[in-house]
Amino acid sequence: MTSSTDILIVGAGPTGLMFACQLSLHPNISFRIFDKNPTRATESRALVVHARSMEVLSQLNLIDKAMSKGKLVDSMNGFFSGKRAFKMDFTKMRDKQQPLLTRYPYALFLEQSNTEELLETYLNEHDIKVERGIDVMDVTDIDSTNNTGVEVTLSNGDRVRTKYVCACDGAHSTIRHKLNLSFAGQTYSSSLFIADCTISNSPMGQHEAGFFFHKDGFAGIFPMVGDQCRIVATINEEKQKNAETSFEHVSNMVKTRSRFHSLNISNCIWSSVYHSHHRRITTFRSRNRYFLLGDAAHIHSPVGGQGMNTGLQDAHNLAWKLAYVLTHSANDRLLDTYHDERSVVAKTLVNTTDRLFSIMTSNNWFVKFCRLNIVPYILRFFIQPLLNYSQTLRQAAFRRISQTGITYRSDKIYDYGASAGNFHKNTPLPGDRFPYVIFDSCHYHLVIFESQQLTKVSQFIQFIKTNYPEIIQIHDVHKENIPLRFQGAILIRPDGYIAYRTIVFDTNHFRAYFAQYFPQAIVI
C-alpha cells in the first residue's frame, strides 16, 4: 500500500513529539509520526526542563500541566570531599530581573516519561496518533534530479511518499545509517549508573540538587516528584567488568563519595548503566529532503541536563520553517538556516559538556588533585561571592544553563541587511532571542515601540498589513502588555528569535531583506 504525506517524522521521543506538536499548529500541513517501539517509554530518563524549553511548552499552553507534574529546584550544591564549597541559588533568579530574562527563571525537574506523555496527549487531543511498532526499512529518492521527494518503506510493508523526512529516532538513528552520515566523536571511559529511589537523611532539602566529588569518583543526587530522588555515580571500566553495579553497591558508593554515611537510600524503582558519548553529524540537512534532529544529530555528556532540551529546540527551530515553505511558499533557503543555526549550537554544546565532563570524571592524577584541592577554593572564595554579589553574573550563568542565551547571530545575517538604522547598544540584535515575551509560533510578530502617530511609522505598518497579512502580526507596546521598551520596531520569528529590526522604517529596506526568504511574488 502506498500513501503520501507532506512530512514523515521518524521517532516519537521528546524531539519527535515536540516536532509533531509544532506542526499540528498549521492545519494545512499533512504529516505522520512513527516509532519502532510498541509503547511509549515509562522510565524517567532525562530529568531537567530548562527555561527555554518551558517557553516552548508555554506556546502550546502546556506549561501549567508541566509544572504540576514536576518539581522546581531551588539550588544546586557542590560538595568536595564531604564539604560544601558552592551553592547556586536559583531562588535569586526569581527575584526582580533587570532586564527581564524570562517568565520561567528556574529549572523544572520533570521526568522525560511525563514530558512525552504531555506532548502525546496534546497530539491525541488534536486527533493525531503516533503510529507505533513501525520501523523504517529503506528510503529512496523518487527523483533526485528534480528533487521531488522521498519514498519510505516501512516494516509493515507500506510505502509512504513524502516531501521531507525528519529523523528524530535517537542516537542509533535508522535514517542516519541509511544516509551513511558520519557520527564522529568518542565514548567516555567511565560508565554512569543512574537510579530512581527514595532518600532520607539527606544533607539537602527536597528542592535541592547536589554534586559530590571524591577521590574515587563523582556522584550526584537530584530531586524528583514526591519523595523520589535520582542518584548518579560514575563507574570505571574495571568495576563494570566485575559487575559491581548493583543498586546496593552504587548506593554505598554514593554514601562514600558524599561522606554522608547516614543517607538512607532505598526503594529503587528504576536503574540503568550506560556509556556516555559525545558525537555529532556535520550536516543537519542531507540531500535537501532529510533533516536530523535531537540525538539523531548530536549526543553529549549529561552535564547540565542539556540533551533533551536541545532536541526540543531543534524541533522548535525546524517546524515553523518547514510549515512556511509548505504553506507560504517560502524560499528553500529558509530551510538551510536550520543547519546554519542548530549545528553551531550542537558543536558548542558538545565541546562544552565534553570539557566539563572530562574534568569531572578524569582519573589523571593532576586533574584529580586540582579537582579536589584547588577547584573547591576557587568556587568558595571567588565564584560564590561573585554570584552572591553580582546580578549580572548570576544572569549570565543562568542564560548559559537555561539555554535562553543561545543566539543565532552571524555575519550572514548582517550581510543581508537585518538591521536598519543606528540602535542603542542595549537593543537586542538580529539572531538574539527576544526576551520575556512569548508569542504564538505560527506567525512573525512585528513589535512597534514608536508612536504610530508618526507618519513614517504608520506608513510602514500599512505596508506590512497590505503585503504580509497572513505572515506578520503587528503589536503595539503602548496598547499591549509588553513589559519591554526598545527603539524602532523589532520583527520576531515564530520561534521567538529576532529576524529584523528597524529604526528608520524604510519599506524598501524591509522588502529587500524579506525577499531572501519569501518570493517577491507575494508582495503586492
XYZ file of C-alpha atoms in Angstrom:
524
model
C 0.000 0.000 0.000
C 1.345 3.419 -0.952
C 0.243 6.680 0.674
C 1.550 10.225 0.682
C 2.106 12.982 3.204
C 3.987 16.275 3.373
C 6.301 15.319 6.243
C 7.275 11.984 7.761
C 8.558 12.090 11.344
C 10.630 9.070 12.334
C 10.817 8.658 16.116
C 8.376 9.646 18.852
C 10.639 10.570 21.727
C 10.536 14.120 23.134
C 12.036 15.623 19.954
C 9.692 13.869 17.532
C 6.638 14.561 19.690
C 7.521 18.247 20.027
C 8.081 18.461 16.280
C 4.643 16.935 15.661
C 3.032 19.309 18.180
C 4.542 22.323 16.439
C 3.408 21.090 13.006
C -0.110 20.496 14.340
C -0.449 24.264 14.739
C -0.502 24.508 10.923
C -3.732 22.783 9.782
C -2.877 22.799 6.071
C 0.127 20.516 6.543
C -0.152 16.732 6.455
C 2.309 14.634 8.438
C 2.694 11.238 10.070
C 4.800 10.215 13.048
C 6.165 6.684 13.508
C 8.105 4.973 16.254
C 9.648 1.498 16.236
C 8.769 0.881 19.894
C 5.309 -0.570 20.537
C 4.657 1.687 23.549
C 5.821 4.998 24.954
C 8.755 4.787 27.371
C 7.786 4.709 31.044
C 11.279 5.186 32.517
C 12.159 8.623 33.860
C 15.324 9.088 31.731
C 16.055 12.808 31.108
C 15.042 14.897 34.087
C 15.570 18.621 33.567
C 13.374 21.031 31.601
C 15.138 24.379 31.293
C 13.632 27.848 30.916
C 13.896 27.975 27.121
C 12.040 24.682 26.782
C 9.433 25.907 29.253
C 8.828 28.873 26.944
C 8.229 26.440 24.089
C 5.793 24.454 26.231
C 4.054 27.721 27.061
C 3.377 28.329 23.355
C 1.447 25.037 23.383
C -0.408 26.004 26.580
C 1.225 23.057 28.352
C 3.307 24.910 30.909
C 0.826 24.685 33.791
C 0.434 20.941 33.300
C 4.203 20.517 33.122
C 4.787 22.446 36.332
C 2.065 20.487 38.135
C 3.842 17.220 37.261
C 7.360 18.403 38.067
C 9.355 19.989 40.860
C 11.140 23.339 40.870
C 14.731 23.160 42.047
C 15.832 25.899 44.434
C 19.575 25.353 44.359
C 22.497 23.345 43.027
C 25.189 22.402 45.546
C 28.786 21.313 45.041
C 30.458 19.136 47.682
C 34.137 18.248 47.629
C 35.364 15.508 49.963
C 32.210 15.947 52.019
C 32.364 19.746 52.388
C 30.036 22.153 50.619
C 32.085 24.573 48.519
C 29.460 26.010 46.234
C 25.746 26.752 46.075
C 23.936 28.264 43.109
C 20.714 29.668 44.496
C 18.060 29.622 41.786
C 15.596 31.486 44.007
C 17.670 34.624 43.472
C 16.901 34.289 39.776
C 13.214 34.578 40.606
C 13.708 38.000 42.147
C 13.094 41.134 40.116
C 15.005 40.777 36.866
C 16.653 43.754 35.200
C 16.453 43.386 32.309
C 13.676 40.831 32.130
C 15.086 37.497 31.045
C 12.257 35.004 31.001
C 8.923 34.214 32.590
C 10.430 30.983 33.904
C 13.658 31.822 35.779
C 14.199 28.358 37.235
C 14.842 24.723 36.372
C 11.964 22.263 36.373
C 12.752 18.661 37.229
C 10.237 16.715 35.164
C 10.697 13.105 34.150
C 11.068 12.511 30.421
C 8.225 9.991 30.567
C 5.941 12.767 31.847
C 7.189 15.183 29.191
C 6.417 12.632 26.490
C 3.001 11.942 27.984
C 2.165 15.668 27.953
C 3.150 16.019 24.307
C 1.451 12.849 23.108
C -1.740 13.724 24.970
C -1.656 17.104 23.216
C -1.418 15.322 19.860
C -4.247 12.943 20.749
C -6.449 15.896 21.687
C -5.800 17.243 18.183
C -6.713 13.904 16.572
C -3.115 12.979 15.789
C -1.938 9.470 16.653
C 1.582 8.152 16.955
C 1.907 5.029 14.804
C 3.894 2.640 16.997
C 5.679 -0.618 16.376
C 6.728 0.536 12.895
C 10.320 0.995 11.747
C 11.863 2.355 8.557
C 13.318 -0.333 6.310
C 14.512 1.807 3.415
C 14.430 5.314 1.939
C 14.605 6.124 -1.772
C 14.782 9.472 -3.532
C 11.916 9.479 -6.021
C 13.576 11.901 -8.446
C 16.978 13.095 -7.331
C 17.324 15.294 -10.426
C 14.230 17.370 -9.741
C 14.315 16.659 -6.004
C 10.617 15.858 -5.856
C 10.504 13.759 -2.713
C 11.259 10.503 -0.921
C 9.650 7.076 -0.809
C 9.943 5.377 2.585
C 9.438 1.643 3.006
C 8.081 0.663 6.430
C 8.428 -2.554 8.396
C 4.704 -3.273 7.989
C 5.141 -3.369 4.203
C 3.588 0.019 3.497
C 5.294 2.679 1.414
C 4.938 6.366 2.114
C 5.776 9.113 -0.339
C 6.738 12.329 1.373
C 8.298 15.681 0.621
C 10.501 15.649 3.738
C 11.823 13.036 6.170
C 12.642 14.266 9.687
C 14.783 11.878 11.701
C 14.051 12.113 15.419
C 14.957 8.478 16.035
C 17.736 8.874 18.568
C 21.406 8.006 18.880
C 21.025 4.820 16.821
C 19.086 6.607 14.087
C 17.961 4.342 11.244
C 17.706 7.333 8.898
C 21.235 8.464 9.687
C 22.532 4.964 8.909
C 20.540 4.776 5.668
C 22.064 8.080 4.573
C 25.572 6.892 5.557
C 26.186 10.044 7.584
C 29.235 10.126 9.823
C 28.572 10.425 13.560
C 32.039 11.398 14.660
C 33.047 11.551 18.302
C 34.081 9.401 21.230
C 32.775 7.267 24.085
C 33.816 8.179 27.613
C 35.807 5.592 29.542
C 33.598 5.835 32.625
C 30.059 4.491 32.694
C 27.191 6.154 34.536
C 24.870 4.365 36.928
C 21.536 6.101 37.430
C 18.677 5.061 39.681
C 15.366 6.479 40.872
C 14.863 5.767 44.539
C 13.901 7.161 47.940
C 16.400 9.059 50.102
C 16.102 10.180 53.708
C 18.598 11.943 55.998
C 19.878 13.937 53.026
C 22.170 16.945 53.642
C 19.951 18.921 51.262
C 16.327 19.965 51.138
C 13.666 18.365 48.944
C 14.118 21.087 46.327
C 17.918 20.986 46.192
C 20.317 19.050 43.992
C 23.901 18.150 44.794
C 27.132 17.056 43.123
C 29.712 15.145 45.176
C 33.374 14.933 44.206
C 35.572 12.304 45.841
C 38.947 10.770 45.118
C 37.174 7.616 43.925
C 34.825 9.403 41.537
C 31.739 11.533 41.124
C 28.158 11.143 42.431
C 25.004 13.214 42.397
C 21.567 13.444 43.988
C 18.674 15.164 42.199
C 15.109 15.723 43.447
C 12.078 14.253 41.732
C 8.343 14.498 42.340
C 7.172 13.375 45.767
C 9.837 11.757 47.897
C 11.689 10.248 44.930
C 15.268 11.183 44.015
C 17.672 10.382 41.209
C 21.143 9.161 42.165
C 24.025 9.163 39.695
C 27.527 7.728 40.062
C 30.448 7.152 37.724
C 31.757 3.606 37.451
C 35.136 2.834 35.946
C 35.505 0.086 33.376
C 37.143 -2.385 35.786
C 34.258 -2.213 38.256
C 31.764 -2.575 35.439
C 33.530 -5.705 34.184
C 33.393 -7.081 37.715
C 29.609 -6.491 37.676
C 29.822 -4.237 40.733
C 26.831 -2.270 39.532
C 24.053 -3.457 41.791
C 21.801 -0.857 43.384
C 23.157 -1.715 46.827
C 26.749 -1.327 45.673
C 26.099 2.021 43.986
C 24.037 3.390 46.904
C 27.010 2.635 49.167
C 29.215 4.358 46.594
C 27.047 7.488 46.821
C 27.311 7.441 50.618
C 31.093 7.118 50.430
C 31.578 9.846 47.846
C 29.221 12.263 49.590
C 30.652 11.323 53.014
C 27.107 11.396 54.362
C 27.055 7.837 55.628
C 23.719 8.344 57.365
C 21.963 8.593 53.984
C 19.146 6.085 53.740
C 18.830 5.087 50.051
C 16.097 2.570 49.311
C 13.098 1.597 47.136
C 14.778 1.604 43.726
C 12.051 1.758 41.056
C 14.319 2.028 38.012
C 18.030 1.876 37.298
C 20.327 1.785 34.307
C 24.013 1.652 33.456
C 25.163 3.307 30.260
C 28.178 4.715 28.492
C 28.058 8.425 27.748
C 29.192 9.671 24.337
C 29.952 12.932 22.618
C 29.182 12.803 18.906
C 27.568 14.944 16.218
C 26.931 14.925 12.495
C 28.400 17.514 10.155
C 25.168 18.365 8.357
C 21.713 18.666 9.877
C 20.166 18.736 6.379
C 21.081 15.994 3.949
C 20.199 15.717 0.256
C 17.722 18.581 0.744
C 14.821 16.325 1.818
C 16.241 14.830 5.037
C 16.603 16.596 8.373
C 18.138 15.211 11.550
C 17.103 16.414 14.989
C 17.911 15.692 18.630
C 20.013 12.632 19.480
C 19.981 11.574 15.829
C 22.155 14.624 15.160
C 24.111 15.123 18.382
C 24.721 13.363 21.691
C 26.851 14.514 24.587
C 27.505 14.064 28.278
C 24.610 14.621 30.715
C 26.300 17.645 32.308
C 23.768 20.433 32.794
C 20.793 18.397 31.571
C 21.093 19.883 28.084
C 20.323 16.897 25.842
C 16.525 16.642 25.758
C 16.180 20.424 25.851
C 18.400 20.795 22.799
C 16.293 18.256 20.899
C 13.088 20.096 21.797
C 14.556 23.295 20.439
C 15.815 21.603 17.270
C 12.173 20.693 16.665
C 11.000 24.200 17.504
C 13.527 25.716 15.099
C 12.709 23.495 12.126
C 8.926 23.034 12.368
C 7.868 26.580 11.511
C 10.374 26.783 8.669
C 9.006 23.666 7.002
C 5.485 24.958 7.602
C 6.291 28.268 5.902
C 7.868 26.536 2.900
C 4.828 24.292 2.513
C 2.059 26.818 3.211
C 3.512 30.276 2.482
C 5.827 29.488 -0.455
C 8.929 30.486 1.490
C 12.229 30.068 -0.334
C 14.183 26.870 0.200
C 16.973 28.974 1.675
C 14.887 29.254 4.848
C 15.378 25.513 5.399
C 19.154 25.883 5.107
C 19.096 28.130 8.169
C 18.120 25.109 10.289
C 21.579 23.632 9.746
C 23.271 27.037 9.919
C 21.762 27.766 13.330
C 21.388 24.456 15.133
C 24.675 22.844 14.032
C 26.585 25.688 15.703
C 24.574 25.191 18.890
C 25.293 21.450 18.841
C 29.017 21.955 18.207
C 29.319 24.402 21.092
C 27.266 22.194 23.394
C 29.183 19.007 22.608
C 32.534 20.736 23.124
C 31.471 22.466 26.351
C 29.873 19.443 28.022
C 32.793 17.277 26.898
C 35.302 19.531 28.648
C 33.219 19.740 31.834
C 32.502 16.016 31.980
C 36.165 15.198 31.361
C 37.195 17.439 34.247
C 34.515 15.938 36.499
C 35.436 12.304 35.781
C 39.102 12.285 34.758
C 41.395 9.801 36.563
C 44.509 11.760 35.650
C 46.386 12.385 38.920
C 46.924 16.087 38.246
C 43.301 16.714 37.251
C 42.123 14.801 40.338
C 44.421 16.849 42.573
C 43.153 20.139 41.123
C 39.548 18.955 41.256
C 39.684 18.114 44.964
C 42.199 20.651 46.288
C 42.083 23.772 44.101
C 38.644 23.958 42.467
C 36.770 23.999 45.836
C 38.686 27.087 46.976
C 38.096 28.867 43.670
C 34.381 28.144 43.962
C 34.097 29.041 47.647
C 36.205 32.193 47.782
C 35.887 33.584 44.275
C 32.931 32.286 42.226
C 30.425 32.049 45.085
C 30.957 35.623 46.369
C 30.728 36.970 42.812
C 27.446 35.134 42.214
C 26.060 36.395 45.526
C 27.068 39.972 44.771
C 26.569 40.359 41.033
C 23.138 40.013 39.485
C 24.770 40.397 36.065
C 26.974 37.355 36.674
C 24.041 35.340 38.026
C 22.036 36.146 34.924
C 24.948 35.258 32.641
C 25.301 31.887 34.356
C 21.554 31.325 34.160
C 21.419 32.199 30.461
C 24.110 29.612 29.721
C 22.461 26.820 31.735
C 18.861 27.601 30.753
C 19.665 27.939 27.016
C 17.980 31.351 26.949
C 21.373 32.764 25.978
C 21.584 30.838 22.704
C 21.930 33.244 19.792
C 21.840 32.822 16.027
C 23.933 35.889 15.278
C 26.217 35.502 12.288
C 27.912 37.512 9.587
C 25.364 36.110 7.139
C 22.566 37.935 8.940
C 24.221 41.324 8.654
C 25.291 40.685 5.068
C 21.628 40.576 4.150
C 20.572 43.746 5.944
C 18.676 42.532 9.014
C 19.231 45.824 10.834
C 18.267 49.295 9.577
C 19.495 52.340 11.492
C 21.751 53.065 14.483
C 20.412 51.463 17.649
C 21.260 51.877 21.305
C 23.769 49.224 22.399
C 21.213 47.618 24.722
C 18.800 46.854 21.885
C 18.887 43.107 21.114
C 20.454 42.121 17.811
C 19.089 40.074 14.912
C 19.652 36.450 15.839
C 19.049 37.049 19.548
C 16.133 35.545 21.400
C 13.513 38.199 22.126
C 13.401 38.312 25.931
C 10.471 37.505 28.176
C 7.559 37.879 25.746
C 6.056 34.695 24.300
C 4.140 34.966 21.026
C 2.346 32.248 19.078
C 4.560 30.118 16.867
C 2.505 30.381 13.657
C 3.371 33.967 12.682
C 6.111 36.533 12.539
C 5.456 39.319 15.045
C 6.347 42.976 14.433
C 6.624 44.808 17.748
C 6.303 48.593 17.361
C 7.995 50.672 20.056
C 7.455 54.083 18.426
C 4.242 56.110 18.300
C 2.032 55.089 15.400
C 1.101 58.756 15.006
C 4.431 59.325 13.280
C 3.963 59.351 9.513
C 6.876 57.026 8.720
C 5.682 54.527 11.340
C 2.067 54.496 10.159
C 3.162 54.111 6.539
C 5.438 51.215 7.467
C 2.637 49.488 9.374
C 0.269 49.904 6.461
C 2.899 48.433 4.126
C 3.161 45.332 6.371
C -0.607 44.937 6.635
C -1.031 45.221 2.895
C 1.764 42.929 1.784
C 2.131 40.297 4.528
C -1.283 39.970 6.202
C -1.079 36.180 6.659
C 2.543 36.109 7.770
C 3.147 39.048 10.118
C 1.120 40.148 13.132
C 1.608 43.680 14.480
C 1.930 44.512 18.178
C 1.940 47.972 19.765
C 3.706 48.092 23.147
C 1.603 51.107 24.095
C -1.607 49.093 23.744
C -0.464 45.599 24.753
C 1.028 44.367 27.995
C 4.596 44.018 26.741
C 6.958 44.939 29.611
C 9.890 45.931 27.387
C 10.973 49.212 25.835
C 13.363 49.456 22.918
C 13.752 51.691 19.860
C 12.051 51.473 16.491
C 10.448 48.137 15.652
C 11.610 44.546 16.020
C 10.423 41.627 13.896
C 10.213 38.367 15.856
C 10.314 34.991 14.143
C 7.741 32.307 15.028
C 10.317 30.641 17.306
C 10.901 33.819 19.316
C 14.187 34.935 17.746
C 14.744 38.361 16.218
C 14.680 38.361 12.424
C 14.917 42.088 11.694
C 14.930 45.463 13.396
C 14.470 48.990 12.092
C 14.594 52.484 13.432
C 14.220 54.196 10.050
C 11.050 52.347 8.921
C 12.259 52.083 5.318
C 9.843 49.824 3.412
C 12.290 49.229 0.570
C 14.947 48.067 3.021
C 12.500 45.671 4.652
C 11.284 44.403 1.262
C 14.873 43.622 0.213
C 15.551 41.766 3.466
C 12.338 39.712 3.491
C 12.639 38.758 -0.180
C 15.555 36.484 0.759
C 13.120 34.091 2.373
C 9.806 34.874 0.685
C 9.346 35.264 -3.067
C 8.763 38.746 -4.335
C 5.544 37.496 -5.932
C 3.695 37.594 -2.620
C 4.493 41.282 -2.210
C 1.686 43.325 -3.721
